Amino acid sequence: MIKSLDELQKIKEAELEAIRLREAGQKARIVVGMGTCGIAAGAREVMAAILDELGKRRLTSVAVTQTGCIGLCAQEPLVDVILPGKPRVTYGKVDAGKARQIVAQHVVNGIVITEWVVNRGEV
Amino acid sequence: MEELALHLLDLLENALAAGARHILITIEEDGERDRLIVTVQDDGRGMEAAALEKALDPFYTTRTTRKAGLGLSLFQATAVQCGGTLTLESQPGQGTRVVAAMRLSHPDLPPLGDMGATIATALSREEPVELIYRHRRGRQEFQFSSTWLQLHLGEIPLNCGPVLDWVQRYINKGLAELYGGDQS
């Protein structure tokens, strides 16, 4: 338990440092669809993989949120990536493996994985 | 849903969609009475009697994006199949309480599953929510409180990846200890 708290303290320090470096509104966002349809299709495993990947990479400058059913149930699990100043990119039929690649390629390197994209937002 | 934790996540999503600011989750495993009782209590907007009556109907939903509302009815089916019941109590402005009781030794009882991922997922949001999870097994208890975590983190939001990743590992480690190390 003590070890867990040490770890939490380290995350806290890293995030405080990130807040100092970051300009307002410059936070990337990842949104996972978490309606019943999403959950049944494996959205929680996708979320767990994203959190694990962000944790391993110590990526504190990414906000992780969820949304309910948006009516695209057949494409669940759905993951949106919104990089600062960029339009929303929606990935469909994401699994844990794809989720890790989305973090590595899109969130970290800014490269959209076009073949998994099901929708793109306006700029 | 193959895990109790997934049914629970679905209930938590309902609570969050109802605007809950406080959520209390309790899981009680009582081997002597052969009961497993799962409770989710929220302070969301609650339901009118008419909506409450229809809440377990899979073809009723308040949502407009699709016509079915399967979550609660799926959990009810699981509870009934496992020799138990699912009950709903709600009043407008007073929040909602869902209680699922099942036979602990029932062969169809789904495994608890990944509670760490379920709680971390429920906390992945911009709007703050105070979530307490109590898990009692016989005389032992594990407890997690997001209020405590937020106090510890200060100005840092809970929904940053490494924090939520810590939450899922912390909870699963705590539960593994509760189960005496026979569940990871």
GROMACS .gro file of C-alpha atoms in nm:
model
  307
    1MET     CA    1   0.000   0.000   0.000
    2ILE     CA    2   0.287   0.240   0.087
    3LYS     CA    3   0.446   0.166  -0.250
    4SER     CA    4   0.118   0.256  -0.424
    5LEU     CA    5   0.112   0.592  -0.248
    6ASP     CA    6   0.472   0.666  -0.349
    7GLU     CA    7   0.372   0.595  -0.704
    8LEU     CA    8   0.072   0.827  -0.676
    9GLN     CA    9   0.300   1.100  -0.543
   10LYS     CA   10   0.528   1.060  -0.848
   11ILE     CA   11   0.229   1.088  -1.085
   12LYS     CA   12   0.121   1.401  -0.898
   13GLU     CA   13   0.464   1.562  -0.935
   14ALA     CA   14   0.480   1.476  -1.306
   15GLU     CA   15   0.135   1.623  -1.365
   16LEU     CA   16   0.218   1.941  -1.173
   17GLU     CA   17   0.527   1.980  -1.393
   18ALA     CA   18   0.311   1.922  -1.705
   19ILE     CA   19   0.062   2.186  -1.587
   20ARG     CA   20   0.347   2.435  -1.550
   21LEU     CA   21   0.471   2.364  -1.903
   22ARG     CA   22   0.133   2.351  -2.072
   23GLU     CA   23  -0.049   2.653  -2.202
   24ALA     CA   24  -0.419   2.687  -2.127
   25GLY     CA   25  -0.643   2.472  -2.346
   26GLN     CA   26  -0.350   2.281  -2.491
   27LYS     CA   27  -0.463   1.945  -2.364
   28ALA     CA   28  -0.529   1.649  -2.591
   29ARG     CA   29  -0.853   1.458  -2.528
   30ILE     CA   30  -0.946   1.094  -2.570
   31VAL     CA   31  -1.318   1.009  -2.549
   32VAL     CA   32  -1.446   0.651  -2.525
   33GLY     CA   33  -1.812   0.564  -2.597
   34MET     CA   34  -1.948   0.403  -2.280
   35GLY     CA   35  -2.317   0.337  -2.345
   36THR     CA   36  -2.453  -0.015  -2.289
   37CYS     CA   37  -2.369  -0.085  -2.655
   38GLY     CA   38  -2.009   0.029  -2.603
   39ILE     CA   39  -1.967  -0.165  -2.278
   40ALA     CA   40  -2.106  -0.484  -2.437
   41ALA     CA   41  -1.871  -0.441  -2.734
   42GLY     CA   42  -1.561  -0.413  -2.509
   43ALA     CA   43  -1.528  -0.037  -2.447
   44ARG     CA   44  -1.407  -0.087  -2.090
   45GLU     CA   45  -1.118  -0.307  -2.206
   46VAL     CA   46  -1.036  -0.035  -2.460
   47MET     CA   47  -1.042   0.225  -2.182
   48ALA     CA   48  -0.821   0.004  -1.959
   49ALA     CA   49  -0.567  -0.036  -2.242
   50ILE     CA   50  -0.563   0.341  -2.307
   51LEU     CA   51  -0.509   0.415  -1.936
   52ASP     CA   52  -0.234   0.152  -1.914
   53GLU     CA   53  -0.060   0.297  -2.221
   54LEU     CA   54  -0.088   0.657  -2.091
   55GLY     CA   55   0.037   0.538  -1.751
   56LYS     CA   56   0.339   0.356  -1.895
   57ARG     CA   57   0.429   0.658  -2.108
   58ARG     CA   58   0.363   0.898  -1.819
   59LEU     CA   59   0.142   1.103  -2.052
   60THR     CA   60  -0.021   1.337  -1.802
   61SER     CA   61  -0.116   1.598  -2.063
   62VAL     CA   62  -0.405   1.392  -2.200
   63ALA     CA   63  -0.759   1.416  -2.059
   64VAL     CA   64  -0.955   1.091  -2.072
   65THR     CA   65  -1.334   1.115  -2.084
   66GLN     CA   66  -1.635   0.912  -2.186
   67THR     CA   67  -1.960   0.963  -2.364
   68GLY     CA   68  -2.291   0.774  -2.384
   69CYS     CA   69  -2.445   0.608  -2.688
   70ILE     CA   70  -2.424   0.836  -2.993
   71GLY     CA   71  -2.630   0.606  -3.217
   72LEU     CA   72  -2.337   0.440  -3.395
   73CYS     CA   73  -2.380   0.117  -3.194
   74ALA     CA   74  -2.268  -0.109  -3.481
   75GLN     CA   75  -1.927   0.062  -3.484
   76GLU     CA   76  -1.864   0.034  -3.108
   77PRO     CA   77  -1.623   0.050  -2.934
   78LEU     CA   78  -1.578   0.409  -3.053
   79VAL     CA   79  -1.279   0.624  -2.959
   80ASP     CA   80  -1.243   0.996  -3.036
   81VAL     CA   81  -0.904   1.166  -3.039
   82ILE     CA   82  -0.901   1.545  -3.026
   83LEU     CA   83  -0.555   1.698  -3.044
   84PRO     CA   84  -0.523   2.070  -2.958
   85GLY     CA   85  -0.624   2.279  -3.259
   86LYS     CA   86  -0.714   1.972  -3.466
   87PRO     CA   87  -1.059   1.838  -3.563
   88ARG     CA   88  -1.209   1.538  -3.385
   89VAL     CA   89  -1.114   1.200  -3.530
   90THR     CA   90  -1.344   0.904  -3.448
   91TYR     CA   91  -1.214   0.548  -3.463
   92GLY     CA   92  -1.458   0.256  -3.484
   93LYS     CA   93  -1.446  -0.111  -3.381
   94VAL     CA   94  -1.149  -0.041  -3.157
   95ASP     CA   95  -1.002  -0.321  -2.945
   96ALA     CA   96  -0.731  -0.309  -2.678
   97GLY     CA   97  -0.452  -0.358  -2.933
   98LYS     CA   98  -0.582  -0.088  -3.167
   99ALA     CA   99  -0.630   0.145  -2.869
  100ARG     CA  100  -0.262   0.112  -2.776
  101GLN     CA  101  -0.160   0.190  -3.134
  102ILE     CA  102  -0.393   0.492  -3.143
  103VAL     CA  103  -0.217   0.628  -2.832
  104ALA     CA  104   0.129   0.559  -2.975
  105GLN     CA  105   0.069   0.683  -3.332
  106HIS     CA  106  -0.202   0.946  -3.310
  107VAL     CA  107  -0.184   1.090  -2.957
  108VAL     CA  108   0.196   1.080  -2.926
  109ASN     CA  109   0.310   1.127  -3.288
  110GLY     CA  110   0.009   1.305  -3.434
  111ILE     CA  111  -0.034   1.053  -3.718
  112VAL     CA  112  -0.398   0.959  -3.788
  113ILE     CA  113  -0.449   0.585  -3.854
  114THR     CA  114  -0.676   0.645  -4.154
  115GLU     CA  115  -0.796   0.286  -4.208
  116TRP     CA  116  -0.973   0.271  -3.868
  117VAL     CA  117  -1.137   0.616  -3.892
  118VAL     CA  118  -1.518   0.615  -3.916
  119ASN     CA  119  -1.580   0.989  -3.885
  120ARG     CA  120  -1.401   1.323  -3.876
  121GLY     CA  121  -1.523   1.646  -3.721
  122GLU     CA  122  -1.516   1.995  -3.869
  123VAL     CA  123  -1.207   2.207  -3.805
  124MET     CA  124  -2.225  -0.905  -1.997
  125GLU     CA  125  -1.970  -1.157  -1.882
  126GLU     CA  126  -1.865  -0.984  -1.560
  127LEU     CA  127  -2.050  -0.834  -1.264
  128ALA     CA  128  -1.811  -0.540  -1.302
  129LEU     CA  129  -1.950  -0.472  -1.651
  130HIS     CA  130  -2.310  -0.469  -1.522
  131LEU     CA  131  -2.188  -0.234  -1.251
  132LEU     CA  132  -2.024  -0.004  -1.503
  133ASP     CA  133  -2.355   0.014  -1.686
  134LEU     CA  134  -2.532   0.116  -1.362
  135LEU     CA  135  -2.260   0.375  -1.298
  136GLU     CA  136  -2.309   0.518  -1.647
  137ASN     CA  137  -2.683   0.550  -1.574
  138ALA     CA  138  -2.606   0.732  -1.248
  139LEU     CA  139  -2.362   0.968  -1.420
  140ALA     CA  140  -2.610   1.034  -1.701
  141ALA     CA  141  -2.866   1.126  -1.432
  142GLY     CA  142  -2.628   1.397  -1.312
  143ALA     CA  143  -2.510   1.221  -0.994
  144ARG     CA  144  -2.241   1.400  -0.790
  145HIS     CA  145  -2.211   1.128  -0.528
  146ILE     CA  146  -2.219   0.756  -0.594
  147LEU     CA  147  -2.189   0.479  -0.337
  148ILE     CA  148  -2.115   0.128  -0.459
  149THR     CA  149  -2.127  -0.161  -0.215
  150ILE     CA  150  -2.061  -0.525  -0.282
  151GLU     CA  151  -2.127  -0.769   0.000
  152GLU     CA  152  -2.027  -1.131  -0.023
  153ASP     CA  153  -2.188  -1.323   0.260
  154GLY     CA  154  -2.079  -1.687   0.243
  155GLU     CA  155  -2.278  -1.791   0.550
  156ARG     CA  156  -2.608  -1.671   0.404
  157ASP     CA  157  -2.500  -1.756   0.049
  158ARG     CA  158  -2.581  -1.403  -0.070
  159LEU     CA  159  -2.409  -1.159  -0.296
  160ILE     CA  160  -2.559  -0.812  -0.277
  161VAL     CA  161  -2.456  -0.535  -0.514
  162THR     CA  162  -2.586  -0.184  -0.448
  163VAL     CA  163  -2.543   0.137  -0.643
  164GLN     CA  164  -2.684   0.448  -0.485
  165ASP     CA  165  -2.668   0.789  -0.650
  166ASP     CA  166  -2.792   1.143  -0.592
  167GLY     CA  167  -2.888   1.202  -0.953
  168ARG     CA  168  -3.218   1.341  -1.072
  169GLY     CA  169  -3.413   1.023  -0.998
  170MET     CA  170  -3.725   0.898  -1.173
  171GLU     CA  171  -4.099   0.956  -1.156
  172ALA     CA  172  -4.311   0.655  -1.058
  173ALA     CA  173  -4.419   0.609  -1.420
  174ALA     CA  174  -4.061   0.599  -1.549
  175LEU     CA  175  -3.956   0.373  -1.261
  176GLU     CA  176  -4.224   0.124  -1.358
  177LYS     CA  177  -4.091   0.105  -1.713
  178ALA     CA  178  -3.718   0.124  -1.628
  179LEU     CA  179  -3.673  -0.254  -1.641
  180ASP     CA  180  -3.850  -0.283  -1.977
  181PRO     CA  181  -3.581  -0.335  -2.243
  182PHE     CA  182  -3.789  -0.145  -2.495
  183TYR     CA  183  -3.812   0.166  -2.282
  184THR     CA  184  -3.549   0.440  -2.274
  185THR     CA  185  -3.540   0.815  -2.219
  186ARG     CA  186  -3.261   0.842  -2.472
  187THR     CA  187  -3.332   0.958  -2.826
  188THR     CA  188  -3.034   0.805  -3.009
  189ARG     CA  189  -3.184   0.457  -3.014
  190LYS     CA  190  -3.504   0.287  -2.909
  191ALA     CA  191  -3.398   0.022  -2.658
  192GLY     CA  192  -3.264   0.059  -2.303
  193LEU     CA  193  -3.103  -0.272  -2.230
  194GLY     CA  194  -2.869  -0.209  -1.940
  195LEU     CA  195  -3.095  -0.257  -1.637
  196SER     CA  196  -3.295  -0.538  -1.794
  197LEU     CA  197  -2.973  -0.729  -1.870
  198PHE     CA  198  -2.860  -0.704  -1.508
  199GLN     CA  199  -3.206  -0.805  -1.389
  200ALA     CA  200  -3.193  -1.113  -1.612
  201THR     CA  201  -2.855  -1.208  -1.465
  202ALA     CA  202  -2.979  -1.158  -1.107
  203VAL     CA  203  -3.294  -1.366  -1.164
  204GLN     CA  204  -3.096  -1.640  -1.336
  205CYS     CA  205  -2.869  -1.654  -1.030
  206GLY     CA  206  -3.156  -1.711  -0.786
  207GLY     CA  207  -3.200  -1.346  -0.696
  208THR     CA  208  -3.372  -1.019  -0.772
  209LEU     CA  209  -3.301  -0.668  -0.890
  210THR     CA  210  -3.490  -0.388  -0.722
  211LEU     CA  211  -3.507  -0.020  -0.806
  212GLU     CA  212  -3.596   0.265  -0.572
  213SER     CA  213  -3.613   0.618  -0.701
  214GLN     CA  214  -3.779   0.951  -0.648
  215PRO     CA  215  -3.748   1.267  -0.853
  216GLY     CA  216  -3.474   1.483  -0.704
  217GLN     CA  217  -3.379   1.212  -0.454
  218GLY     CA  218  -3.157   0.991  -0.662
  219THR     CA  219  -3.180   0.624  -0.742
  220ARG     CA  220  -3.084   0.306  -0.564
  221VAL     CA  221  -3.036  -0.023  -0.747
  222VAL     CA  222  -2.996  -0.341  -0.545
  223ALA     CA  223  -2.911  -0.672  -0.707
  224ALA     CA  224  -2.914  -0.978  -0.483
  225MET     CA  225  -2.789  -1.313  -0.603
  226ARG     CA  226  -2.694  -1.654  -0.469
  227LEU     CA  227  -2.319  -1.646  -0.408
  228SER     CA  228  -2.279  -2.017  -0.489
  229HIS     CA  229  -2.497  -2.013  -0.803
  230PRO     CA  230  -2.312  -2.184  -1.092
  231ASP     CA  231  -2.428  -1.916  -1.339
  232LEU     CA  232  -2.301  -1.628  -1.129
  233PRO     CA  233  -2.064  -1.425  -1.350
  234PRO     CA  234  -1.717  -1.358  -1.210
  235LEU     CA  235  -1.664  -1.022  -1.039
  236GLY     CA  236  -1.430  -0.919  -1.321
  237ASP     CA  237  -1.215  -0.611  -1.355
  238MET     CA  238  -1.352  -0.373  -1.092
  239GLY     CA  239  -1.041  -0.154  -1.122
  240ALA     CA  240  -1.114  -0.081  -1.488
  241THR     CA  241  -1.483  -0.025  -1.410
  242ILE     CA  242  -1.415   0.236  -1.141
  243ALA     CA  243  -1.139   0.405  -1.344
  244THR     CA  244  -1.375   0.425  -1.643
  245ALA     CA  245  -1.653   0.580  -1.432
  246LEU     CA  246  -1.406   0.845  -1.311
  247SER     CA  247  -1.291   0.934  -1.663
  248ARG     CA  248  -1.487   1.256  -1.696
  249GLU     CA  249  -1.441   1.632  -1.670
  250GLU     CA  250  -1.725   1.691  -1.423
  251PRO     CA  251  -1.623   1.589  -1.070
  252VAL     CA  252  -1.800   1.297  -0.908
  253GLU     CA  253  -1.742   1.162  -0.559
  254LEU     CA  254  -1.742   0.788  -0.580
  255ILE     CA  255  -1.704   0.547  -0.292
  256TYR     CA  256  -1.662   0.174  -0.345
  257ARG     CA  257  -1.692  -0.064  -0.051
  258HIS     CA  258  -1.638  -0.434  -0.095
  259ARG     CA  259  -1.706  -0.660   0.198
  260ARG     CA  260  -1.614  -1.025   0.195
  261GLY     CA  261  -1.702  -1.205   0.515
  262ARG     CA  262  -1.545  -0.991   0.786
  263GLN     CA  263  -1.293  -0.818   0.566
  264GLU     CA  264  -1.344  -0.501   0.371
  265PHE     CA  265  -1.175  -0.307   0.094
  266GLN     CA  266  -1.264   0.054   0.035
  267PHE     CA  267  -1.178   0.309  -0.229
  268SER     CA  268  -1.283   0.673  -0.221
  269SER     CA  269  -1.232   0.917  -0.508
  270THR     CA  270  -1.281   1.199  -0.257
  271TRP     CA  271  -0.971   1.086  -0.071
  272LEU     CA  272  -0.781   1.057  -0.399
  273GLN     CA  273  -0.885   1.406  -0.513
  274LEU     CA  274  -0.781   1.548  -0.177
  275HIS     CA  275  -0.443   1.386  -0.220
  276LEU     CA  276  -0.401   1.512  -0.577
  277GLY     CA  277  -0.507   1.869  -0.507
  278GLU     CA  278  -0.545   2.070  -0.827
  279ILE     CA  279  -0.469   1.774  -1.054
  280PRO     CA  280  -0.776   1.638  -1.232
  281LEU     CA  281  -0.863   1.272  -1.174
  282ASN     CA  282  -0.915   1.207  -1.544
  283CYS     CA  283  -0.549   1.216  -1.641
  284GLY     CA  284  -0.432   0.881  -1.783
  285PRO     CA  285  -0.161   0.790  -1.529
  286VAL     CA  286  -0.391   0.874  -1.234
  287LEU     CA  287  -0.676   0.655  -1.364
  288ASP     CA  288  -0.426   0.383  -1.452
  289TRP     CA  289  -0.309   0.401  -1.089
  290VAL     CA  290  -0.674   0.376  -0.977
  291GLN     CA  291  -0.736   0.056  -1.172
  292ARG     CA  292  -0.418  -0.108  -1.041
  293TYR     CA  293  -0.479   0.013  -0.683
  294ILE     CA  294  -0.832  -0.131  -0.673
  295ASN     CA  295  -0.738  -0.462  -0.831
  296LYS     CA  296  -0.446  -0.496  -0.590
  297GLY     CA  297  -0.673  -0.419  -0.294
  298LEU     CA  298  -0.927  -0.678  -0.413
  299ALA     CA  299  -0.653  -0.937  -0.471
  300GLU     CA  300  -0.554  -0.890  -0.105
  301LEU     CA  301  -0.919  -0.923  -0.003
  302TYR     CA  302  -0.933  -1.253  -0.191
  303GLY     CA  303  -0.609  -1.363  -0.028
  304GLY     CA  304  -0.412  -1.339  -0.351
  305ASP     CA  305  -0.616  -1.599  -0.543
  306GLN     CA  306  -0.753  -1.337  -0.785
  307SER     CA  307  -0.538  -1.094  -0.978
   0.00000   0.00000   0.00000
